[in-house]
Coordinates of C-alpha atoms and ligand atoms in Angstrom, one line a residue:
M1 CA -95.3 -114.5 -93.8
K2 CA -92.1 -116.4 -94.9
H3 CA -91.0 -119.8 -93.7
F4 CA -87.4 -121.1 -93.6
D5 CA -85.6 -123.9 -91.8
F6 CA -83.0 -121.5 -90.4
L7 CA -83.4 -117.8 -89.7
I8 CA -80.1 -115.9 -89.2
L9 CA -80.1 -112.3 -88.0
G10 CA -76.9 -110.7 -89.1
S11 CA -74.3 -111.1 -91.9
G12 CA -71.0 -110.7 -90.0
I13 CA -68.5 -113.6 -89.5
A14 CA -70.9 -115.4 -87.1
G15 CA -74.0 -115.3 -89.3
L16 CA -72.3 -116.1 -92.5
S17 CA -70.2 -119.0 -91.0
F18 CA -73.3 -120.5 -89.5
A19 CA -75.2 -120.1 -92.8
L20 CA -72.5 -122.0 -94.7
N21 CA -72.5 -124.8 -92.2
V22 CA -76.3 -125.4 -92.2
A23 CA -77.1 -124.6 -95.8
P24 CA -76.8 -128.3 -96.9
R25 CA -79.5 -129.2 -94.4
G26 CA -82.3 -126.7 -95.3
R27 CA -83.4 -123.3 -96.6
V28 CA -81.6 -120.4 -94.9
A29 CA -82.7 -116.8 -94.6
I30 CA -80.1 -114.2 -93.6
V31 CA -81.7 -111.0 -92.5
T32 CA -79.4 -108.0 -92.3
K33 CA -79.9 -104.4 -91.4
K34 CA -78.0 -102.7 -94.2
D35 CA -75.8 -103.8 -97.1
R36 CA -74.7 -107.5 -96.6
A37 CA -71.0 -106.7 -95.8
E38 CA -71.8 -103.9 -93.3
S39 CA -70.9 -105.3 -89.9
N40 CA -68.2 -104.9 -87.2
T41 CA -66.5 -107.9 -88.9
N42 CA -66.0 -105.8 -92.0
Y43 CA -63.9 -103.2 -90.1
A44 CA -61.7 -105.7 -88.2
Q45 CA -58.1 -104.8 -88.6
G46 CA -55.7 -106.7 -86.4
G47 CA -56.8 -110.2 -87.3
I48 CA -57.7 -113.6 -85.8
A49 CA -55.7 -115.1 -82.9
S50 CA -54.9 -118.8 -83.3
V51 CA -52.0 -121.1 -82.6
T52 CA -50.3 -121.9 -85.9
S53 CA -46.6 -121.6 -85.2
K54 CA -44.1 -124.0 -83.6
E55 CA -43.0 -121.4 -81.1
D56 CA -46.6 -121.1 -79.8
S57 CA -48.9 -123.5 -77.9
F58 CA -52.5 -124.0 -76.9
A59 CA -51.3 -123.7 -73.3
L60 CA -49.9 -120.2 -73.9
H61 CA -53.0 -119.0 -75.8
L62 CA -55.1 -120.3 -72.9
K63 CA -52.9 -118.7 -70.3
D64 CA -52.9 -115.3 -72.1
T65 CA -56.7 -115.4 -72.5
L66 CA -57.3 -116.3 -68.8
A67 CA -54.9 -113.5 -67.7
A68 CA -56.7 -110.9 -69.8
G69 CA -60.1 -112.1 -68.5
A70 CA -59.1 -111.3 -64.9
G71 CA -60.4 -114.4 -63.3
L72 CA -63.8 -114.5 -64.9
C73 CA -63.2 -116.7 -68.0
Q74 CA -64.6 -120.2 -68.1
E75 CA -61.5 -122.2 -68.6
R76 CA -63.3 -125.2 -70.3
V77 CA -64.8 -122.8 -72.9
V78 CA -61.4 -121.1 -73.5
R79 CA -59.7 -124.4 -74.0
T80 CA -62.3 -125.6 -76.5
I81 CA -62.2 -122.4 -78.5
V82 CA -58.4 -122.2 -78.5
E83 CA -58.0 -125.8 -79.5
E84 CA -60.6 -125.8 -82.3
G85 CA -59.3 -122.6 -83.7
P86 CA -56.7 -124.0 -86.2
A87 CA -59.2 -126.3 -87.9
R88 CA -61.6 -123.4 -88.4
I89 CA -58.9 -121.2 -89.8
H90 CA -57.9 -124.0 -92.2
E91 CA -61.5 -124.2 -93.4
L92 CA -61.6 -120.4 -93.9
I93 CA -58.5 -120.6 -96.0
E94 CA -60.0 -123.4 -98.0
L95 CA -63.0 -121.2 -98.6
G96 CA -60.8 -118.6 -100.2
M97 CA -59.6 -116.3 -97.3
K98 CA -56.2 -114.8 -98.2
F99 CA -54.1 -114.1 -95.1
S100 CA -50.9 -112.2 -95.4
E101 CA -47.8 -114.3 -95.8
R102 CA -44.2 -113.8 -94.8
E103 CA -41.7 -112.9 -97.6
A104 CA -39.2 -115.6 -96.4
P105 CA -40.3 -119.2 -96.9
S106 CA -40.3 -121.7 -94.0
E107 CA -37.3 -124.0 -93.3
D108 CA -38.8 -126.6 -95.6
G109 CA -39.3 -124.0 -98.4
G110 CA -43.2 -123.8 -97.9
R111 CA -45.3 -120.6 -97.6
Q112 CA -45.6 -119.2 -94.1
L113 CA -48.4 -117.1 -92.7
D114 CA -47.3 -113.7 -91.3
L115 CA -48.2 -113.5 -87.6
G116 CA -48.9 -110.2 -85.9
R117 CA -48.7 -109.4 -82.2
E118 CA -51.2 -107.5 -80.0
G119 CA -51.6 -106.5 -76.4
G120 CA -51.7 -109.3 -73.8
H121 CA -50.3 -112.0 -76.3
S122 CA -47.1 -113.6 -75.2
K123 CA -46.4 -114.8 -78.7
R124 CA -46.9 -113.6 -82.3
R125 CA -50.2 -115.5 -83.2
I126 CA -52.5 -113.0 -85.1
L127 CA -53.3 -114.1 -88.6
H128 CA -54.2 -111.1 -90.6
A129 CA -54.8 -109.7 -94.1
K130 CA -52.5 -106.6 -93.8
D131 CA -54.7 -104.2 -91.8
V132 CA -58.0 -105.1 -93.5
T133 CA -58.6 -108.6 -92.1
G134 CA -62.3 -108.1 -91.7
R135 CA -62.9 -106.9 -95.2
E136 CA -61.2 -109.9 -96.6
I137 CA -63.2 -112.3 -94.3
E138 CA -66.5 -110.7 -95.5
R139 CA -65.4 -111.0 -99.1
A140 CA -64.5 -114.7 -98.8
L141 CA -67.6 -115.7 -96.8
L142 CA -70.0 -113.7 -98.9
A143 CA -68.5 -115.2 -102.1
A144 CA -69.0 -118.7 -100.6
V145 CA -72.6 -117.8 -99.5
A146 CA -73.4 -116.5 -103.1
A147 CA -72.6 -120.0 -104.4
Q148 CA -75.2 -121.7 -102.1
P149 CA -78.6 -121.8 -103.7
N150 CA -80.2 -122.6 -100.3
I151 CA -79.3 -119.2 -98.8
E152 CA -81.4 -116.1 -99.4
I153 CA -80.1 -112.7 -98.1
F154 CA -82.6 -110.0 -97.1
E155 CA -80.6 -106.7 -97.0
N156 CA -82.0 -103.5 -95.4
H157 CA -84.2 -105.6 -93.2
I158 CA -84.1 -105.0 -89.5
A159 CA -85.3 -107.5 -87.0
I160 CA -87.7 -105.9 -84.5
D161 CA -88.4 -108.7 -82.0
L162 CA -88.2 -112.4 -81.6
I163 CA -91.5 -114.4 -81.7
T164 CA -91.7 -116.7 -78.7
S165 CA -94.3 -119.2 -77.5
Q166 CA -94.4 -117.5 -74.1
K167 CA -95.1 -114.0 -75.6
L168 CA -97.9 -115.6 -77.6
G169 CA -99.4 -116.8 -74.4
Y170 CA -98.6 -120.5 -74.7
V171 CA -97.6 -122.4 -71.5
G172 CA -94.7 -124.8 -71.2
E173 CA -91.1 -124.4 -72.4
N174 CA -90.4 -121.1 -74.1
H175 CA -89.7 -121.7 -77.8
C176 CA -88.5 -119.2 -80.4
L177 CA -90.6 -119.4 -83.5
G178 CA -89.0 -116.7 -85.6
A179 CA -88.9 -112.9 -85.8
Y180 CA -90.8 -109.8 -86.9
V181 CA -88.7 -108.0 -89.4
F182 CA -89.0 -104.4 -90.7
D183 CA -88.3 -104.1 -94.5
K184 CA -86.8 -100.6 -94.7
N185 CA -87.3 -100.3 -98.5
G186 CA -90.8 -101.8 -98.6
N187 CA -91.8 -100.0 -95.4
R188 CA -93.6 -103.0 -94.1
V189 CA -93.2 -105.7 -91.4
I190 CA -92.6 -109.3 -92.5
T191 CA -93.1 -112.3 -90.2
F192 CA -90.4 -114.9 -90.5
G193 CA -91.1 -118.3 -89.1
A194 CA -88.3 -120.9 -88.5
P195 CA -87.7 -123.7 -86.0
V196 CA -84.1 -122.4 -85.5
T197 CA -83.3 -118.7 -85.1
L198 CA -79.7 -117.5 -84.8
L199 CA -78.8 -114.1 -83.3
A200 CA -75.6 -113.0 -84.9
T201 CA -76.3 -109.3 -84.5
G202 CA -72.9 -108.2 -83.1
G203 CA -72.2 -105.7 -80.4
C204 CA -73.4 -102.3 -79.1
G205 CA -70.6 -99.7 -79.5
K206 CA -73.2 -97.1 -80.6
V207 CA -74.5 -97.0 -77.1
Y208 CA -71.5 -94.7 -76.5
L209 CA -70.8 -91.3 -78.0
Y210 CA -67.4 -92.3 -79.1
T211 CA -66.9 -95.7 -80.6
T212 CA -64.8 -97.6 -83.1
N213 CA -68.0 -99.5 -84.3
P214 CA -70.0 -98.8 -87.4
D215 CA -73.7 -97.6 -87.2
I216 CA -75.1 -101.1 -87.2
A217 CA -73.8 -101.8 -83.7
T218 CA -76.8 -100.9 -81.6
G219 CA -77.1 -104.0 -79.4
D220 CA -80.3 -105.2 -81.1
G221 CA -79.7 -108.9 -80.4
V222 CA -79.1 -108.4 -76.7
A223 CA -82.2 -106.2 -76.4
M224 CA -84.4 -108.6 -78.4
A225 CA -83.2 -111.7 -76.4
Y226 CA -83.7 -109.8 -73.1
R227 CA -87.3 -108.8 -74.1
A228 CA -87.9 -112.5 -75.1
G229 CA -86.9 -113.6 -71.6
A230 CA -83.4 -114.9 -72.1
A231 CA -80.6 -114.3 -69.6
V232 CA -78.1 -111.6 -70.4
A233 CA -74.8 -111.5 -68.5
N234 CA -71.6 -109.4 -67.8
M235 CA -72.8 -106.3 -69.7
E236 CA -70.6 -104.1 -67.5
F237 CA -67.6 -105.3 -69.3
V238 CA -67.5 -102.9 -72.2
Q239 CA -64.1 -102.8 -73.8
F240 CA -62.7 -99.4 -74.7
H241 CA -60.1 -99.6 -77.5
P242 CA -57.1 -97.4 -76.5
T243 CA -56.4 -96.0 -79.9
C244 CA -59.2 -94.5 -82.0
L245 CA -58.1 -91.8 -84.4
Y246 CA -58.7 -88.3 -82.9
H247 CA -59.6 -86.0 -85.8
P248 CA -62.6 -83.7 -86.1
K249 CA -63.5 -85.2 -89.5
A250 CA -62.8 -88.9 -88.7
K251 CA -65.8 -91.0 -87.6
S252 CA -64.9 -94.2 -85.7
F253 CA -61.6 -94.9 -87.3
L254 CA -59.5 -97.5 -85.4
I255 CA -55.7 -97.5 -85.3
S256 CA -55.1 -101.2 -84.8
E257 CA -53.3 -102.5 -81.8
A258 CA -51.1 -104.2 -84.3
V259 CA -49.4 -100.8 -84.7
R260 CA -48.2 -101.1 -81.1
G261 CA -47.5 -104.8 -81.8
E262 CA -45.0 -103.7 -84.5
G263 CA -43.3 -101.2 -82.1
G264 CA -45.7 -98.1 -82.0
I265 CA -45.3 -96.2 -78.7
L266 CA -47.8 -94.2 -76.8
K267 CA -46.6 -90.7 -75.8
T268 CA -47.9 -87.5 -74.3
L269 CA -48.4 -84.6 -76.7
G270 CA -45.0 -83.4 -75.4
G271 CA -43.4 -86.5 -76.7
Q272 CA -42.9 -88.3 -73.3
E273 CA -43.5 -92.1 -73.0
F274 CA -45.9 -92.7 -70.2
M275 CA -46.9 -96.4 -70.1
D276 CA -43.8 -97.4 -68.0
G277 CA -45.5 -96.4 -64.8
F278 CA -48.6 -98.6 -65.6
H279 CA -47.5 -102.0 -66.8
P280 CA -44.3 -104.0 -67.6
L281 CA -45.6 -104.6 -71.1
K282 CA -45.9 -100.8 -71.5
S283 CA -47.8 -99.8 -74.7
L284 CA -48.6 -103.5 -75.3
A285 CA -50.2 -104.1 -71.9
P286 CA -53.8 -105.5 -71.9
R287 CA -56.4 -103.1 -73.3
D288 CA -58.2 -102.2 -70.1
I289 CA -54.9 -101.1 -68.6
V290 CA -53.8 -99.1 -71.6
A291 CA -57.2 -97.4 -72.0
R292 CA -57.3 -96.4 -68.3
A293 CA -53.7 -95.1 -68.5
I294 CA -54.6 -92.9 -71.5
D295 CA -57.7 -91.7 -69.7
S296 CA -55.7 -90.8 -66.7
E297 CA -53.0 -89.1 -68.7
M298 CA -55.5 -87.0 -70.6
K299 CA -57.3 -86.0 -67.3
K300 CA -53.9 -85.1 -65.7
S301 CA -52.7 -83.0 -68.6
G302 CA -56.1 -81.7 -69.8
A303 CA -55.1 -82.8 -73.3
D304 CA -57.8 -83.9 -75.8
C305 CA -55.7 -86.9 -77.0
V306 CA -52.4 -88.7 -76.7
H307 CA -49.9 -89.7 -79.5
L308 CA -49.1 -93.0 -81.0
D309 CA -45.7 -92.9 -82.6
I310 CA -44.4 -95.4 -85.1
T311 CA -42.2 -93.0 -87.1
H312 CA -39.0 -94.8 -85.9
K313 CA -39.9 -97.7 -88.2
P314 CA -39.0 -97.6 -91.9
A315 CA -41.6 -95.9 -94.0
K316 CA -41.7 -98.8 -96.5
F317 CA -42.5 -101.3 -93.7
I318 CA -45.3 -99.1 -92.3
I319 CA -46.9 -98.5 -95.7
N320 CA -46.8 -102.2 -96.6
R321 CA -48.0 -103.5 -93.2
F322 CA -50.7 -100.9 -92.6
P323 CA -51.8 -99.7 -96.0
N324 CA -55.4 -98.8 -94.9
I325 CA -54.3 -96.9 -91.8
Y326 CA -51.6 -95.1 -93.7
Q327 CA -53.9 -94.0 -96.5
T328 CA -56.8 -93.1 -94.2
C329 CA -54.6 -91.0 -92.0
L330 CA -53.0 -89.4 -95.0
G331 CA -56.5 -88.4 -96.2
Y332 CA -56.8 -86.5 -92.9
G333 CA -53.5 -84.8 -93.4
I334 CA -51.5 -87.1 -91.1
D335 CA -48.4 -88.9 -92.6
I336 CA -47.9 -91.6 -90.0
T337 CA -44.4 -92.4 -91.4
K338 CA -43.3 -88.9 -90.4
E339 CA -45.6 -87.7 -87.5
P340 CA -47.3 -89.3 -84.5
I341 CA -51.0 -90.3 -84.7
P342 CA -53.4 -88.4 -82.4
V343 CA -55.5 -91.1 -80.6
V344 CA -58.2 -91.5 -77.9
P345 CA -59.9 -94.5 -76.3
A346 CA -63.4 -95.3 -77.7
A347 CA -66.1 -98.0 -77.0
H348 CA -65.1 -101.0 -79.0
Y349 CA -66.4 -104.4 -77.8
Q350 CA -69.1 -106.0 -75.7
C351 CA -67.7 -108.8 -73.6
G352 CA -71.0 -109.7 -72.1
G353 CA -74.2 -110.6 -73.9
V354 CA -76.8 -113.3 -74.3
V355 CA -75.9 -116.2 -72.1
T356 CA -75.0 -119.2 -74.2
G357 CA -73.1 -122.4 -74.0
V358 CA -70.1 -123.0 -76.3
N359 CA -72.5 -124.4 -78.9
G360 CA -74.5 -121.1 -79.0
E361 CA -77.6 -122.5 -77.2
T362 CA -79.6 -120.0 -75.1
E363 CA -82.2 -120.5 -72.5
I364 CA -84.9 -120.4 -75.1
A365 CA -85.5 -123.5 -77.2
G366 CA -84.8 -122.9 -80.9
L367 CA -82.9 -119.7 -80.2
Y368 CA -79.1 -119.6 -80.6
A369 CA -76.6 -116.7 -80.3
V370 CA -73.1 -116.6 -81.7
G371 CA -70.4 -113.9 -82.0
E372 CA -70.2 -110.6 -80.2
V373 CA -73.9 -110.8 -79.2
A374 CA -73.2 -113.9 -77.1
C375 CA -71.6 -114.4 -73.7
T376 CA -70.0 -117.8 -73.8
G377 CA -67.4 -117.3 -71.0
L378 CA -64.4 -116.9 -73.3
H379 CA -63.7 -113.3 -72.6
G380 CA -64.4 -113.0 -68.9
A381 CA -63.9 -109.5 -67.6
N382 CA -61.8 -108.4 -70.6
R383 CA -61.4 -109.8 -74.1
L384 CA -57.9 -110.7 -75.3
A385 CA -57.3 -108.9 -78.6
S386 CA -58.3 -110.8 -81.7
N387 CA -60.1 -113.6 -79.8
S388 CA -63.6 -112.5 -81.0
L389 CA -63.3 -113.4 -84.6
L390 CA -61.9 -116.8 -83.4
E391 CA -64.9 -117.3 -81.0
A392 CA -67.4 -116.5 -83.8
L393 CA -65.8 -119.0 -86.2
V394 CA -65.6 -121.8 -83.6
C395 CA -69.0 -121.3 -82.0
A396 CA -70.8 -120.9 -85.3
H397 CA -69.4 -124.3 -86.4
R398 CA -70.3 -126.0 -83.1
A399 CA -73.8 -124.5 -83.1
A400 CA -74.4 -125.8 -86.7
E401 CA -73.0 -129.2 -85.8
K402 CA -75.2 -129.6 -82.8
I403 CA -78.4 -128.4 -84.6
V404 CA -77.8 -130.7 -87.5
A405 CA -77.2 -133.7 -85.2
Q406 CA -80.4 -133.0 -83.2
P407 CA -82.8 -131.2 -85.5
T408 CA -85.5 -129.0 -83.9
A409 CA -89.0 -130.1 -84.8
K410 CA -91.2 -127.5 -86.6
S411 CA -93.7 -126.0 -84.2
E412 CA -97.4 -126.5 -84.7
L413 CA -98.2 -123.2 -83.0
T414 CA -99.8 -120.5 -85.0
I415 CA -97.8 -117.3 -85.4
P416 CA -99.9 -114.1 -85.7
L417 CA -98.9 -111.5 -88.3
W418 CA -97.5 -108.1 -87.1
Q419 CA -100.3 -105.7 -86.0
S420 CA -99.8 -102.0 -86.4
G421 CA -103.0 -101.3 -84.5
S422 CA -103.9 -97.6 -84.4
A423 CA -100.2 -96.5 -84.8
T424 CA -99.8 -93.3 -86.9
N425 CA -96.8 -91.7 -88.6
A426 CA -94.5 -90.1 -86.1
D427 CA -94.9 -86.3 -86.0
E428 CA -91.8 -85.2 -84.1
L429 CA -88.8 -87.2 -85.2
V430 CA -86.7 -84.7 -83.2
V431 CA -87.7 -86.7 -80.1
V432 CA -86.0 -89.8 -81.5
S433 CA -82.8 -88.0 -82.5
H434 CA -82.6 -86.1 -79.2
N435 CA -83.0 -89.3 -77.2
W436 CA -80.4 -91.1 -79.3
D437 CA -77.9 -88.3 -78.5
E438 CA -78.8 -88.0 -74.9
I439 CA -78.3 -91.7 -74.2
R440 CA -74.9 -91.9 -76.0
R441 CA -73.6 -88.8 -74.2
L442 CA -74.8 -89.9 -70.7
M443 CA -73.3 -93.3 -71.2
W444 CA -70.0 -91.7 -72.2
D445 CA -70.0 -89.3 -69.3
Y446 CA -71.4 -91.5 -66.5
V447 CA -70.7 -95.1 -67.5
G448 CA -67.3 -94.8 -69.2
I449 CA -63.8 -96.1 -68.5
V450 CA -63.8 -95.1 -64.9
R451 CA -67.1 -95.3 -62.9
T452 CA -68.6 -94.4 -59.6
N453 CA -71.8 -95.6 -58.1
K454 CA -73.1 -92.0 -57.9
R455 CA -72.7 -91.6 -61.6
L456 CA -74.1 -95.0 -62.3
L457 CA -77.2 -94.2 -60.3
R458 CA -77.6 -90.9 -62.1
A459 CA -77.4 -92.7 -65.4
Q460 CA -80.0 -95.2 -64.2
S461 CA -82.6 -92.6 -63.3
R462 CA -82.1 -90.7 -66.6
L463 CA -82.4 -93.9 -68.6
A464 CA -85.6 -94.8 -66.7
N465 CA -87.2 -91.5 -67.8
L466 CA -86.0 -91.9 -71.4
Q467 CA -87.3 -95.5 -71.5
S468 CA -90.8 -94.3 -70.6
E469 CA -90.8 -91.7 -73.4
I470 CA -89.4 -94.3 -75.9
H471 CA -92.0 -96.8 -74.8
E472 CA -94.8 -94.4 -75.5
Y473 CA -93.4 -93.4 -78.8
Y474 CA -92.9 -97.1 -79.8
W475 CA -96.5 -98.1 -79.1
N476 CA -98.1 -95.0 -80.7
F477 CA -96.2 -94.5 -83.9
I478 CA -95.4 -96.6 -86.9
V479 CA -91.9 -98.2 -86.6
T480 CA -88.9 -96.7 -88.3
A481 CA -85.3 -98.1 -88.2
D482 CA -84.2 -95.1 -86.0
L483 CA -86.9 -95.7 -83.5
L484 CA -86.2 -99.5 -83.3
E485 CA -82.5 -98.8 -82.7
L486 CA -83.2 -96.2 -80.1
R487 CA -85.4 -98.6 -78.2
N488 CA -82.6 -101.1 -78.3
I489 CA -79.7 -98.8 -77.3
A490 CA -81.9 -97.6 -74.3
T491 CA -82.4 -101.2 -73.2
V492 CA -78.7 -102.2 -73.6
A493 CA -77.6 -99.0 -71.8
E494 CA -79.9 -100.0 -68.9
L495 CA -78.4 -103.5 -68.9
I496 CA -74.9 -102.1 -68.8
V497 CA -75.7 -99.9 -65.8
Q498 CA -77.7 -102.6 -64.1
C499 CA -74.8 -105.1 -64.4
A500 CA -72.2 -102.4 -63.3
L501 CA -74.2 -101.7 -60.2
L502 CA -74.5 -105.4 -59.4
R503 CA -70.7 -105.8 -59.3
P504 CA -69.1 -104.4 -56.1
E505 CA -65.5 -104.5 -57.3
S506 CA -63.1 -103.4 -59.9
R507 CA -62.3 -106.3 -62.2
G508 CA -61.0 -106.2 -65.8
L509 CA -63.0 -103.6 -67.7
N510 CA -65.3 -102.7 -64.8
Y511 CA -63.4 -100.0 -62.9
N512 CA -65.3 -98.4 -60.1
L513 CA -63.7 -95.9 -57.8
D514 CA -66.1 -96.8 -55.0
F515 CA -64.8 -100.4 -55.1
P516 CA -61.1 -100.1 -56.2
G517 CA -60.0 -103.7 -55.6
L518 CA -61.0 -107.2 -56.4
N519 CA -63.8 -108.8 -54.3
P520 CA -63.0 -112.5 -53.8
E521 CA -66.8 -113.2 -53.4
W522 CA -67.2 -112.0 -57.0
A523 CA -64.4 -114.1 -58.5
Q524 CA -66.1 -116.5 -61.0
R525 CA -69.4 -114.8 -60.5
D526 CA -71.3 -113.4 -63.5
T527 CA -73.7 -110.5 -63.3
V528 CA -77.0 -111.8 -64.8
A529 CA -80.0 -109.8 -65.9
R530 CA -83.3 -111.4 -66.8
R531 CA -86.6 -109.6 -67.5
A532 CA -89.1 -109.9 -64.8
A533 CA -91.9 -112.3 -66.0
Ligands
FAD601 P1 -71.0 -108.3 -86.7 O1 -69.8 -108.5 -87.6 O2 -71.0 -107.0 -86.1 O3 -72.3 -108.5 -87.6 C1 -73.5 -108.1 -87.1 C2 -74.6 -108.2 -88.2 O4 -75.9 -108.2 -87.6 C3 -74.5 -107.1 -89.2 O5 -74.7 -107.7 -90.4 C4 -75.6 -106.2 -88.8 O6 -76.1 -105.4 -89.9 C5 -76.6 -107.2 -88.4 N1 -77.7 -106.7 -87.5 C6 -77.6 -106.1 -86.3 N2 -78.8 -105.9 -85.8 C7 -79.7 -106.4 -86.6 C8 -81.1 -106.4 -86.7 N3 -81.9 -105.9 -85.7 N4 -81.7 -106.9 -87.8 C9 -81.0 -107.4 -88.8 N5 -79.6 -107.4 -88.8 C10 -79.0 -106.9 -87.7 N6 -62.0 -108.7 -83.4 C11 -61.0 -109.5 -83.7 O7 -61.0 -110.7 -83.2 N7 -59.9 -109.1 -84.4 C12 -59.8 -107.8 -84.9 O8 -58.8 -107.5 -85.5 C13 -60.9 -106.9 -84.6 N8 -60.8 -105.6 -85.1 C14 -61.9 -104.8 -84.9 C15 -61.9 -103.6 -85.5 C16 -63.0 -102.7 -85.4 C17 -63.0 -101.4 -86.0 C18 -64.2 -103.2 -84.7 C19 -65.4 -102.4 -84.6 C20 -64.2 -104.5 -84.2 C21 -63.0 -105.3 -84.2 N9 -63.0 -106.6 -83.7 C22 -62.0 -107.4 -83.9 C23 -64.2 -107.1 -83.1 C24 -64.9 -108.0 -84.2 O9 -64.8 -107.4 -85.4 C25 -66.4 -108.3 -83.8 O10 -66.5 -108.7 -82.5 C26 -66.9 -109.4 -84.7 O11 -66.7 -109.1 -86.1 C27 -68.4 -109.6 -84.5 O12 -68.9 -110.5 -85.5 P2 -70.4 -110.8 -85.4 O13 -70.7 -111.7 -86.6 O14 -70.8 -111.3 -84.1 O15 -71.1 -109.4 -85.6
SIN602 C1 -57.2 -104.0 -83.5 O1 -56.9 -104.3 -84.6 O2 -56.7 -103.3 -82.6 C2 -58.5 -104.7 -83.0 C3 -58.3 -106.0 -82.6 C4 -59.4 -106.5 -81.7 O3 -60.3 -105.7 -81.4 O4 -59.4 -107.7 -81.4

């Protein structure tokens, strides 16, 4: 058993930012599934949206976010996050983050940050480090964390479940007391106790067969919070990124929206532009519209992908602005300065999540959630590009401030150690890998970009069968990382289907052919799932 003042699950932008903010106040444990930098954050390309230029304003960033969110954003939350963004960006720069700068100095001769543009943004406002913004964020934050003696990182440790007073049978308000964590190298379960636990576990792209997300994104935080009794909302709003590289050897490689922001044009395989018929912003329309347009174009033509063409821009500009995309594509035999890039939509971002306030507080005392795992009300029915890194920065800071101002008392309750009982080593691991594949394929086929109630109900009944198999496996065999993740993707898949069935309308990312329009009764209404007591 290990005791800390702050237990943080996850080492992406949310977990690391929070850790740096609370470290002066106590001992911090960061538990992370793989290597410390491995996270969705590490793969972020486009950048961080924030108002930093004279041509831009908070009012415009607010307006663009609300428009993308299709009526479901909480305006108060959007305003807070947009307005506090510049201060958090400034702190990130002070910590050592290096954003790309413009070659030309500003009017007063000072250095100017280069601002990118992405879908749904009416102004250039995306701060970036070329096309590897996330890698640079992780580098800067991890370097700052390494200088803090109060922070200990546990790599290759995967949180299994939250420990709550309710689960232990205590009456009264439900408190989070820490988490059970599987040490993959030591092959043992460690009990972490802490008065404050932060879920910073990121999203759930791996629930789908095709995704831009790395392997860590299995929705563990949402599944753990749901099992612990917290409310989870708006899980139907899964954002599909329109442009993931289509190549048999490429796994999850994103072609940033910034490529379209710099003039890249979507075309059919025959070289025809096709976005004109879908939105006045054409290739730079909001993501839900572009992803659906590509899906429709592929279904109409029977093609396996569409093309993204930026060859009309000078090669020097492309190579300098998108060095990682250029090199990676070249590695697959595609020279993006000379030929179009084959792309397809893929699951990218979870707009819903654990219900929190803008300070990260959940319904369970002592449990906070920040970043992609959380549903604060910022994104509504569709996230505006590059708003997620911003949300994580602002909310991690606010959560830390609130916790430090009102410290949570250490609990007197006794936390039992993990019991393996009569569990034995699993004999047929093929069951785990088969169920993994089945869930991801059925989610792609039945709960994808365009939905129907018939397909959702079919998915629901298959998932119920799979859940009972997984449940039996979980309770009879000694835990492994694959089994833990399988259990979580099954739960998150069920939550996505449940929320999609609750919403009788097409809004933002939830497009259901049985309910093609908006339903005014569902304007400003979240779909909320809570585990039956
Ligand atoms: P993550 O960065 O995903 O970190 C999650 C952490 O939790 C990881 O360390 C993981 O190992 C750990 N973890 C998960 N489960 C467990 C467990 N059970 N036990 C222990 N540890 C666990 N957003 C933007 O705003 N701008 C962009 O340009 C942008 N580009 C993107 C490009 C790609 C390819 C992808 C995939 C996403 C992009 N996004 C972008 C989205 C953005 O990167 C994420 O939403 C954001 O980084 C999430 O940060 P986070 O800290 O919440 O989670
Ligand atoms: C991208 O670079 O296209 C990703 C931006 C985002 O997901 O916000």
